[in-house]
Coordinates of C-alpha atoms and ligand atoms in Angstrom, one line a residue:
M237 CA -24.8 28.9 31.5
S238 CA -25.0 25.8 32.8
A239 CA -27.2 25.3 35.9
V240 CA -24.2 24.1 38.1
A241 CA -20.8 26.0 38.1
S242 CA -17.6 24.5 38.0
R243 CA -16.0 23.0 41.2
T244 CA -13.4 25.2 40.7
E245 CA -15.7 28.2 39.9
R246 CA -17.4 27.2 43.4
L247 CA -14.2 26.8 45.4
T248 CA -13.2 30.3 44.3
A249 CA -16.4 31.8 45.2
A250 CA -16.0 29.9 48.2
R251 CA -12.6 31.2 49.1
D252 CA -13.2 35.3 48.4
R253 CA -16.7 36.2 50.3
I254 CA -18.1 36.6 53.2
F255 CA -21.5 34.1 53.5
D256 CA -24.4 35.1 55.6
A257 CA -24.4 31.2 56.8
V258 CA -22.2 28.3 56.2
I259 CA -23.9 24.8 56.8
I260 CA -21.7 21.6 57.6
G261 CA -23.1 18.3 56.5
G262 CA -25.0 18.1 53.4
G263 CA -27.6 15.2 54.2
V264 CA -31.2 15.4 53.8
N265 CA -31.3 18.2 57.2
G266 CA -28.2 20.5 55.7
A267 CA -29.4 20.3 52.0
C268 CA -33.2 21.3 53.2
L269 CA -32.0 24.1 54.8
Y270 CA -29.8 25.4 52.3
D271 CA -32.4 25.3 50.2
R272 CA -34.5 27.6 52.5
L273 CA -31.8 29.9 53.4
C274 CA -30.8 30.5 49.5
R275 CA -34.5 31.2 48.9
E276 CA -34.7 33.4 51.9
G277 CA -32.1 35.7 49.7
Y278 CA -28.5 34.9 52.0
R279 CA -25.3 34.3 50.8
V280 CA -25.1 30.6 51.9
A281 CA -22.1 28.0 51.6
L282 CA -23.3 24.1 52.1
L283 CA -20.0 21.9 52.9
D284 CA -19.9 18.1 52.8
R285 CA -16.8 16.2 53.7
G286 CA -17.6 13.4 51.4
D287 CA -20.6 13.5 48.7
F288 CA -23.6 15.1 49.3
A289 CA -26.2 12.5 51.2
C290 CA -23.7 10.4 51.9
G291 CA -24.1 9.9 55.1
T292 CA -27.4 8.2 57.0
S293 CA -29.7 10.3 54.1
Q294 CA -28.6 7.4 51.5
A295 CA -29.8 4.2 54.0
S296 CA -33.4 5.0 54.6
A297 CA -36.3 3.4 53.7
M298 CA -37.5 6.6 52.2
M299 CA -40.8 6.3 53.9
V300 CA -42.2 9.6 54.9
W301 CA -44.4 8.4 57.6
G302 CA -46.3 9.2 60.8
G303 CA -43.8 7.5 63.2
L304 CA -46.6 4.3 63.8
L305 CA -43.6 2.5 65.6
Y306 CA -43.1 5.4 68.6
L307 CA -47.0 4.9 69.4
R308 CA -45.6 1.4 71.3
C309 CA -43.7 3.7 73.9
F310 CA -46.5 6.0 74.0
D311 CA -44.4 8.9 72.6
L312 CA -47.5 10.3 71.1
G313 CA -45.9 13.7 71.0
S314 CA -43.8 12.4 68.5
V315 CA -46.4 10.7 66.7
Y316 CA -48.6 14.0 66.2
R317 CA -45.5 15.9 65.1
F318 CA -44.5 13.2 62.4
S319 CA -48.1 12.9 61.1
R320 CA -48.3 16.6 60.8
A321 CA -45.1 16.7 58.8
R322 CA -46.1 13.6 57.0
D323 CA -49.1 15.0 55.9
S324 CA -47.8 18.9 54.9
M325 CA -44.8 17.4 53.1
I326 CA -47.6 15.1 50.6
R327 CA -49.6 18.5 50.3
E328 CA -46.7 20.6 49.4
M329 CA -44.7 17.9 47.6
G330 CA -46.9 16.1 45.3
D331 CA -44.3 15.6 42.9
L332 CA -42.0 14.0 45.4
I333 CA -43.9 12.2 47.6
S334 CA -47.0 9.8 47.5
P335 CA -49.2 8.4 49.8
R336 CA -48.7 5.0 49.8
V337 CA -50.9 1.8 51.7
F338 CA -48.7 -0.2 54.0
R339 CA -49.7 -4.0 55.0
Y340 CA -49.3 -4.8 58.4
C341 CA -49.0 -8.9 58.2
T342 CA -50.3 -11.0 61.1
A343 CA -49.1 -14.3 61.9
P344 CA -50.6 -17.3 64.0
G345 CA -49.9 -16.8 67.6
A346 CA -48.4 -13.3 66.9
V347 CA -47.4 -11.3 70.3
L348 CA -49.8 -8.6 69.7
G349 CA -53.5 -10.1 68.4
K350 CA -55.0 -8.4 65.3
Y351 CA -57.4 -6.5 67.1
V352 CA -55.1 -4.8 69.3
V353 CA -53.1 -3.8 66.2
L354 CA -56.2 -2.6 64.6
G355 CA -57.0 -0.5 67.9
G356 CA -53.5 1.0 67.5
L357 CA -53.8 1.7 63.6
Y358 CA -57.3 3.4 64.5
A359 CA -55.4 5.5 67.0
Y360 CA -52.4 6.3 64.9
W361 CA -55.3 7.6 62.5
L362 CA -57.2 9.4 65.0
I363 CA -53.5 11.4 66.3
G364 CA -53.3 12.0 62.5
H365 CA -56.3 13.7 62.1
F366 CA -58.2 11.2 60.0
N367 CA -56.0 12.4 57.3
R368 CA -54.9 9.2 55.7
R369 CA -57.3 5.9 54.2
H370 CA -58.7 4.8 57.5
P371 CA -57.0 1.3 58.6
A372 CA -58.7 -2.0 57.6
L373 CA -59.0 -5.6 58.0
E374 CA -58.4 -8.4 55.1
A375 CA -58.8 -12.2 55.4
H376 CA -56.5 -12.7 52.2
Y377 CA -54.2 -10.1 50.0
P378 CA -51.8 -10.9 47.0
E379 CA -48.9 -11.1 48.6
E380 CA -50.3 -13.9 51.0
R381 CA -48.3 -16.5 49.0
L382 CA -44.9 -15.2 49.7
L383 CA -45.4 -15.7 53.3
A384 CA -44.5 -18.5 55.6
Q385 CA -47.6 -18.2 57.5
S386 CA -50.4 -15.6 57.4
A387 CA -53.9 -14.9 60.0
G388 CA -55.1 -12.3 57.8
S389 CA -53.5 -7.9 57.5
L390 CA -54.2 -4.8 58.0
T391 CA -53.6 -2.2 55.9
Y392 CA -53.3 1.6 56.4
E393 CA -51.9 4.8 54.6
E394 CA -48.2 6.3 55.0
A395 CA -46.5 8.0 52.2
V396 CA -43.4 7.6 50.3
L397 CA -40.6 9.3 48.3
K398 CA -41.1 8.9 44.4
M399 CA -37.4 9.5 44.0
S400 CA -34.3 7.8 46.0
D401 CA -33.5 9.5 49.3
S402 CA -30.0 10.6 47.7
R403 CA -31.7 12.3 45.2
F404 CA -34.4 13.8 47.4
V405 CA -31.4 15.4 48.6
L406 CA -30.1 16.5 45.8
H407 CA -33.0 18.2 44.6
W408 CA -33.1 20.7 47.5
I409 CA -29.1 22.0 46.4
A410 CA -28.8 21.5 42.6
P411 CA -30.8 24.3 41.5
H412 CA -29.4 27.2 43.5
T413 CA -25.9 28.4 42.3
L414 CA -23.5 31.3 41.7
P415 CA -23.4 33.9 42.7
R416 CA -25.2 34.1 46.1
A417 CA -24.9 30.2 46.8
V418 CA -22.0 27.7 46.7
A419 CA -22.4 23.7 47.5
L420 CA -19.2 21.8 47.6
N421 CA -19.1 17.9 48.2
Y422 CA -15.9 16.6 49.1
C423 CA -14.9 19.1 51.4
A424 CA -14.3 18.8 55.2
V425 CA -14.4 21.4 57.8
D426 CA -11.7 20.4 60.2
G427 CA -11.5 23.9 62.2
G428 CA -11.3 27.3 62.5
D429 CA -11.9 30.5 65.0
F430 CA -14.1 33.0 65.4
A431 CA -12.9 36.6 65.0
Q432 CA -14.9 38.4 67.8
S433 CA -13.7 41.8 66.6
E434 CA -15.2 41.4 63.2
G435 CA -18.0 39.0 64.4
V436 CA -16.7 36.5 61.3
W437 CA -16.2 33.0 61.5
R438 CA -12.8 31.7 59.4
L439 CA -13.5 28.1 58.9
R440 CA -10.5 26.1 57.6
A441 CA -11.9 23.1 55.3
Q442 CA -9.9 20.3 53.2
D443 CA -10.9 20.1 49.5
R444 CA -10.5 16.3 48.9
L445 CA -10.3 16.1 45.4
G446 CA -7.8 18.3 45.2
T447 CA -4.7 19.0 47.9
S448 CA -5.9 22.5 48.6
Q449 CA -7.0 24.1 52.0
I450 CA -9.5 26.6 51.9
E451 CA -10.2 29.4 54.5
I452 CA -14.0 30.0 54.3
C453 CA -15.7 33.0 56.2
S454 CA -19.2 33.4 57.5
R455 CA -21.3 35.6 59.8
L456 CA -23.1 32.0 61.3
V457 CA -22.3 28.0 61.0
V458 CA -25.0 25.9 61.1
N459 CA -23.8 22.2 62.2
C460 CA -25.7 19.5 60.5
A461 CA -23.3 16.8 60.5
G462 CA -26.0 14.3 61.6
V463 CA -23.9 11.7 63.6
W464 CA -20.9 13.4 63.5
T465 CA -22.4 16.6 64.7
D466 CA -20.6 16.0 68.1
Q467 CA -17.0 15.5 66.6
V468 CA -17.5 19.0 64.3
N469 CA -18.9 21.1 67.9
A470 CA -15.9 19.0 69.9
A471 CA -13.5 20.5 67.2
F472 CA -14.9 24.1 67.7
A473 CA -15.3 23.8 71.4
I474 CA -19.2 24.5 71.0
Q475 CA -21.2 24.3 74.0
S476 CA -24.7 22.3 73.9
P477 CA -27.2 20.7 76.0
Y478 CA -27.6 17.8 73.6
K479 CA -25.3 15.5 71.8
H480 CA -26.3 11.9 69.8
A481 CA -26.9 8.9 70.8
L482 CA -26.4 6.4 67.8
S483 CA -28.6 3.4 66.2
K484 CA -27.3 1.6 63.6
G485 CA -30.2 0.5 60.6
V486 CA -29.4 -2.0 58.4
Y487 CA -31.2 -3.5 55.3
I488 CA -30.6 -6.0 52.7
S489 CA -32.2 -6.0 49.3
F490 CA -33.1 -9.2 47.4
P491 CA -34.7 -9.4 44.1
R492 CA -38.5 -8.3 44.1
P493 CA -41.3 -11.0 43.3
S494 CA -43.0 -9.2 40.7
D495 CA -46.5 -9.1 42.8
H496 CA -44.9 -7.7 45.7
E497 CA -45.8 -3.8 45.4
I498 CA -47.0 -2.8 48.7
P499 CA -44.2 -2.6 52.2
L500 CA -45.1 -5.5 54.3
I501 CA -44.6 -5.3 58.1
F502 CA -43.9 -8.1 60.2
E503 CA -44.0 -8.0 64.1
S504 CA -40.1 -9.1 65.1
G505 CA -40.4 -10.6 68.1
A506 CA -37.9 -8.6 70.1
H507 CA -38.6 -5.3 71.7
G508 CA -41.9 -5.0 70.6
D509 CA -40.3 -4.1 66.9
V510 CA -41.0 -4.7 63.4
M511 CA -39.3 -5.7 60.1
T512 CA -40.3 -4.7 56.6
S513 CA -40.2 -5.9 53.2
V514 CA -40.0 -2.6 51.2
P515 CA -40.3 -2.7 47.7
W516 CA -38.0 -0.6 45.5
G517 CA -37.5 -1.0 41.7
P518 CA -36.2 -4.3 41.4
V519 CA -35.4 -5.2 44.9
A520 CA -37.1 -5.7 48.1
M521 CA -35.1 -4.2 51.0
W522 CA -35.7 -6.4 54.3
G523 CA -34.8 -4.6 57.7
P524 CA -34.2 -2.5 59.5
T525 CA -32.1 -3.2 62.4
E526 CA -32.4 -1.3 65.3
T527 CA -29.2 -1.5 67.3
A528 CA -27.3 0.9 69.7
I529 CA -23.7 1.7 69.2
D530 CA -21.1 3.5 70.5
D531 CA -19.1 4.7 67.2
A532 CA -20.7 5.5 64.0
D533 CA -18.8 3.1 61.7
Q534 CA -19.4 -0.5 62.9
G535 CA -20.7 -3.1 60.9
F536 CA -24.0 -5.6 60.4
V537 CA -26.0 -8.9 60.6
F538 CA -29.1 -11.3 62.2
L539 CA -31.8 -9.9 59.1
L540 CA -31.9 -13.4 57.2
D541 CA -33.1 -15.4 60.1
Q542 CA -35.7 -12.9 60.4
R543 CA -36.6 -13.3 56.9
N544 CA -36.6 -16.7 56.6
R545 CA -39.1 -16.7 59.7
C546 CA -41.5 -14.9 57.9
L547 CA -41.0 -15.4 53.9
K548 CA -41.7 -18.9 52.7
A549 CA -39.1 -19.4 49.7
E550 CA -35.8 -19.6 52.0
S551 CA -33.3 -16.8 51.3
R552 CA -29.8 -17.5 51.6
K553 CA -26.5 -15.3 51.8
E554 CA -25.7 -15.6 48.3
D555 CA -29.3 -14.0 47.1
I556 CA -28.3 -10.9 48.9
L557 CA -28.3 -7.9 46.1
A558 CA -27.1 -5.4 48.1
L559 CA -26.5 -4.0 51.8
R560 CA -27.6 -0.7 53.0
C561 CA -26.3 0.6 56.4
G562 CA -26.8 3.6 58.5
V563 CA -26.7 4.8 61.7
R564 CA -29.7 7.3 62.8
P565 CA -28.6 10.3 65.2
L566 CA -31.2 10.5 68.2
A567 CA -30.9 13.8 70.1
V568 CA -30.5 13.0 74.0
K569 CA -29.3 15.5 76.6
T570 CA -25.6 15.8 77.1
D571 CA -25.9 14.1 80.5
Y572 CA -27.6 11.0 78.9
D573 CA -25.6 7.4 79.7
K574 CA -28.4 5.1 79.8
D575 CA -28.6 2.1 77.7
V576 CA -31.7 1.6 76.2
Y577 CA -33.1 -0.1 73.2
P578 CA -32.8 2.5 70.8
L579 CA -36.8 2.8 69.7
E580 CA -37.5 3.9 72.8
L581 CA -35.7 7.1 72.3
S582 CA -37.4 10.1 71.3
R583 CA -37.3 10.9 67.7
R584 CA -37.6 14.9 68.1
F585 CA -35.4 17.2 66.8
R586 CA -33.5 19.9 68.9
I587 CA -31.5 23.0 68.1
A588 CA -29.2 24.5 70.0
T589 CA -27.2 27.6 69.8
D590 CA -24.0 28.4 71.4
P591 CA -24.4 30.7 74.2
W592 CA -21.1 33.2 73.3
R593 CA -20.6 32.6 69.2
P594 CA -23.2 32.2 66.4
W595 CA -23.0 28.7 65.9
I596 CA -26.5 26.3 65.7
S597 CA -26.5 23.0 66.6
T598 CA -29.0 20.4 64.7
Y599 CA -29.7 16.8 66.7
G600 CA -32.2 14.3 65.3
G601 CA -33.8 15.0 62.2
K602 CA -35.2 12.4 59.5
L603 CA -36.2 12.7 56.2
T604 CA -40.2 13.3 57.2
G605 CA -40.3 17.1 58.7
C606 CA -36.9 18.1 57.2
T607 CA -38.7 21.1 56.0
M608 CA -39.8 21.7 59.8
L609 CA -36.5 21.2 61.0
A610 CA -35.2 24.0 58.4
A611 CA -38.3 26.2 59.3
K612 CA -37.0 26.3 63.1
V613 CA -33.4 26.8 62.5
A614 CA -34.3 29.7 60.2
V615 CA -35.7 31.4 62.9
A616 CA -33.2 30.6 65.4
A617 CA -30.8 31.9 62.8
R618 CA -32.6 35.8 62.4
P619 CA -30.7 37.3 65.2
F620 CA -27.2 36.2 63.4
L621 CA -28.1 37.6 60.0
P622 CA -29.0 40.7 58.3
S623 CA -32.6 41.2 56.6
P624 CA -32.8 39.1 54.0
P625 CA -32.8 41.3 50.7
T626 CA -35.9 39.2 49.0
V627 CA -37.3 36.0 49.1
V628 CA -36.8 34.1 45.8
P629 CA -39.0 31.1 44.4
R630 CA -36.6 27.9 44.1
P631 CA -35.0 28.3 40.7
R632 CA -36.0 25.2 38.3
L633 CA -33.2 23.2 36.6
P634 CA -33.6 23.3 32.9
G635 CA -34.3 20.5 30.6
A636 CA -35.2 16.9 31.4
V637 CA -32.4 14.4 32.7
P638 CA -31.0 12.9 29.8
R639 CA -31.0 8.5 30.6
T640 CA -29.1 5.9 28.9
R641 CA -29.0 2.2 29.4
F642 CA -27.5 -0.1 32.0
P643 CA -27.5 -3.8 31.7
G644 CA -29.9 -6.0 33.9
L645 CA -32.0 -2.9 34.5
E646 CA -35.3 -2.3 33.0
K647 CA -35.2 1.5 32.9
P648 CA -32.7 3.7 31.5
V649 CA -30.7 5.6 34.4
P650 CA -29.4 9.2 34.0
D651 CA -26.5 10.0 32.0
P652 CA -23.1 10.3 33.6
A653 CA -21.8 13.2 32.0
W654 CA -25.2 15.0 33.0
C655 CA -24.7 14.0 36.4
K656 CA -21.3 15.3 36.7
A657 CA -22.2 18.9 34.7
R658 CA -25.3 19.2 36.6
E659 CA -25.3 17.4 40.1
F660 CA -22.1 17.5 41.6
C661 CA -21.2 14.0 40.6
C662 CA -17.4 13.4 41.1
T663 CA -16.7 9.4 41.3
L664 CA -18.1 6.3 40.1
E665 CA -19.3 5.6 43.4
D666 CA -21.6 8.8 43.7
Y667 CA -22.9 8.0 40.0
L668 CA -23.8 4.5 41.4
R669 CA -25.0 4.8 44.4
R670 CA -26.5 8.4 44.9
R671 CA -27.3 9.7 41.1
T672 CA -28.7 6.3 39.9
N673 CA -29.7 3.2 42.1
I674 CA -27.6 0.8 40.3
A675 CA -25.2 0.0 42.9
Q676 CA -28.4 -0.6 45.3
W677 CA -30.3 -2.7 42.5
L678 CA -27.5 -4.7 40.8
P679 CA -25.4 -7.1 42.8
R680 CA -22.3 -6.4 44.5
G681 CA -22.7 -2.8 43.8
G682 CA -23.4 -2.9 40.1
L683 CA -20.1 -4.7 39.3
G684 CA -22.5 -7.7 38.6
R685 CA -21.8 -11.4 40.6
H686 CA -18.7 -12.0 38.3
D687 CA -17.5 -8.7 37.7
E688 CA -19.7 -8.6 34.2
N689 CA -20.4 -5.0 34.1
L690 CA -16.8 -4.1 34.4
P691 CA -16.8 -2.8 30.8
H692 CA -19.8 -0.3 31.5
L693 CA -18.3 1.2 34.4
R694 CA -15.2 2.0 32.7
A695 CA -16.9 3.6 30.3
V696 CA -18.7 6.0 33.0
C697 CA -15.3 6.5 34.8
L698 CA -14.2 7.6 31.5
A699 CA -17.3 10.1 31.6
L700 CA -16.7 11.4 35.0
A701 CA -12.8 12.1 34.1
D702 CA -13.8 13.9 30.8
G703 CA -11.3 11.1 28.8
D704 CA -8.6 10.9 31.2
G705 CA -7.8 7.2 31.2
K706 CA -5.6 7.2 34.4
A707 CA -8.1 9.2 36.3
A708 CA -10.8 6.4 35.3
E709 CA -8.7 3.6 36.1
A710 CA -7.8 5.0 39.4
D711 CA -11.6 5.3 40.2
L712 CA -12.5 2.1 39.0
A713 CA -9.7 0.5 41.2
R714 CA -11.2 2.2 44.3
Y715 CA -14.8 1.4 43.9
R716 CA -13.9 -2.3 43.5
A717 CA -11.8 -2.1 46.6
Q718 CA -14.7 -0.9 48.6
V719 CA -17.1 -3.2 46.9
A720 CA -14.6 -5.8 48.3
E721 CA -14.5 -4.4 51.7
R722 CA -17.7 -3.4 52.4
F723 CA -19.9 -6.2 50.4
D724 CA -17.9 -9.2 49.6
A725 CA -15.5 -9.5 52.8
V726 CA -18.8 -8.4 54.6
L727 CA -21.1 -11.3 53.5
D728 CA -17.9 -14.0 53.5
A729 CA -17.9 -13.2 57.3
A730 CA -21.7 -13.6 57.7
Ligands
FAD973 C1 -31.9 2.3 58.5 C2 -32.6 3.7 58.3 C3 -33.8 3.7 57.7 C4 -34.3 5.1 58.0 N1 -35.8 5.4 57.5 C5 -36.0 6.6 57.6 C6 -37.9 6.6 57.0 O1 -38.1 5.9 56.3 N2 -38.1 7.9 57.2 C7 -37.3 8.7 57.6 O2 -37.8 10.0 57.9 N3 -36.2 9.1 58.2 C8 -35.9 7.6 58.1 N4 -34.5 7.4 59.0 C9 -33.7 8.7 59.4 C10 -33.0 9.3 58.5 O3 -32.5 8.8 57.3 C11 -32.0 10.3 59.0 O4 -32.3 10.8 60.6 C12 -31.6 11.4 58.1 O5 -31.0 10.9 56.7 C13 -30.3 11.9 58.8 O6 -30.1 13.4 58.1 P1 -28.6 14.4 58.4 O7 -28.8 15.4 57.5 O8 -29.1 14.6 59.6 O9 -27.6 13.2 58.4 P2 -26.8 12.7 57.4 O10 -27.4 12.1 56.3 O11 -26.1 11.7 57.8 O12 -25.6 13.8 57.0 C14 -24.9 14.4 57.6 C15 -23.6 15.0 56.8 O13 -22.6 15.5 57.4 C16 -21.2 15.7 56.7 N5 -20.5 15.5 57.5 C17 -19.7 15.1 58.6 N6 -18.6 15.9 58.9 C18 -18.2 17.0 58.4 C19 -17.3 18.0 58.4 N7 -16.7 17.8 59.4 N8 -17.5 18.7 57.4 C20 -18.3 18.5 56.2 N9 -19.1 17.8 56.3 C21 -19.2 16.8 57.5 C22 -21.6 13.9 56.5 O14 -20.6 13.5 55.3 C23 -22.7 13.8 56.3 O15 -23.2 13.9 54.3 C24 -33.7 5.8 58.7 C25 -32.4 5.9 59.2 C26 -32.1 4.6 59.0 C27 -30.5 4.8 59.9

């Protein structure tokens, strides 16, 4: 039997049973909770209105970090919690996460003097219980040649994902399958009711790859919809003491110089914030922004100037390989209406249970600490769930991922047919952006500067559409329109 049941089988299964829990939102928080509840032996459905990890969880810096930045606002509680989460993730998930030295580059005339930063790094190390490598000063270092100016650097240790953030999300989902676990991407929950007499939620969900609407029944609902949590709660008139403030984060990617191996951190001069250059495969991601916004779907800018201020070689917008935009969900009280710089808001996650109905909402939550959030939600869920039958170990996916070549990339990428059969991959965008890193590593979402990769993308579409030429062309046309709108037009307007 294949590790993942077909979409038709999963849709049928979603209709014909009462789940112990339905999780709305397949980002890192929903996915990690899904894994946890599945392993506790419950019948669980995970639903995402788009692809798994298509929200904020595909836009992170992929760092598992102790929250150094929050030290600046003296949010010591967050630093303590994130440092603990980082260290336990390194301990327990060594195959997915590895410790990594970071370099804080100081420039002549920087607002924060070298020794102030060193003091801060020592405080950070101390709050992290001395678990990581101790901070150190370095007068000279290999990346110095890339910088516009340098007055030495300070090194300290964090951790990074060994895979992309999207694949990290998938790794929680893919091993679980029928009969107890049902994961459906492209399945949007848009309403429903709680039948008090039966103690069951009846959720209305739209199969966005077909035309059907399905009813999904569950004793408990957990809202893990990230920046859309408030919208989902509003559709069900859920009460909560929290809501989300939204903070937009953008990275722009450039070709990575071969000697840029360590993440570099620069003072940005604004709000005491920093800019980073994060090496990732053939690219280096420059960013992020930290901008308060009112709406989850707004756009980008300002990073090129910052980059040209810090690095020696001038970058032009034509050099940009990819944009990476995401919106951070930050938990605040419902009556919060201040206009503060997002970095000053607490990064704690929050969990709220509706006073009348079995519905749990999650707020905040990062890659770092996703297992902690899942553990806390699992405890909050216990009053609504039957005693679990048995705690099962996480099933292992059989065999290695078959790989194939893609022009312009040195290393082979996962095979599209395999991604379709085993990893819920439905569209060209799923494949290029989340099953592989092609869309982030090659120009214009993998199309190439002059559309030179079109024949390869057409072949991928055919594999995903099981040889149906018409469906494949429609998928390709959709993707090209998306690149024109989200990359070409954005850079033209900048
Ligand atoms: C620029 C940037 C850099 C970051 N870097 C880091 C980092 O280095 N380390 C770190 O730990 N954290 C980082 N973060 C934070 C982290 O990425 C996010 O906090 C985290 O990914 C949020 O995950 P989530 O599961 O809550 O939300 P999401 O990933 O957004 O998932 C929510 C999901 O809910 C789905 N959904 C919404 N409405 C519905 C509906 N009606 N029905 C079904 N599904 C629905 C969406 O499609 C989406 O997939 C960064 C964030 C940003 C923006």
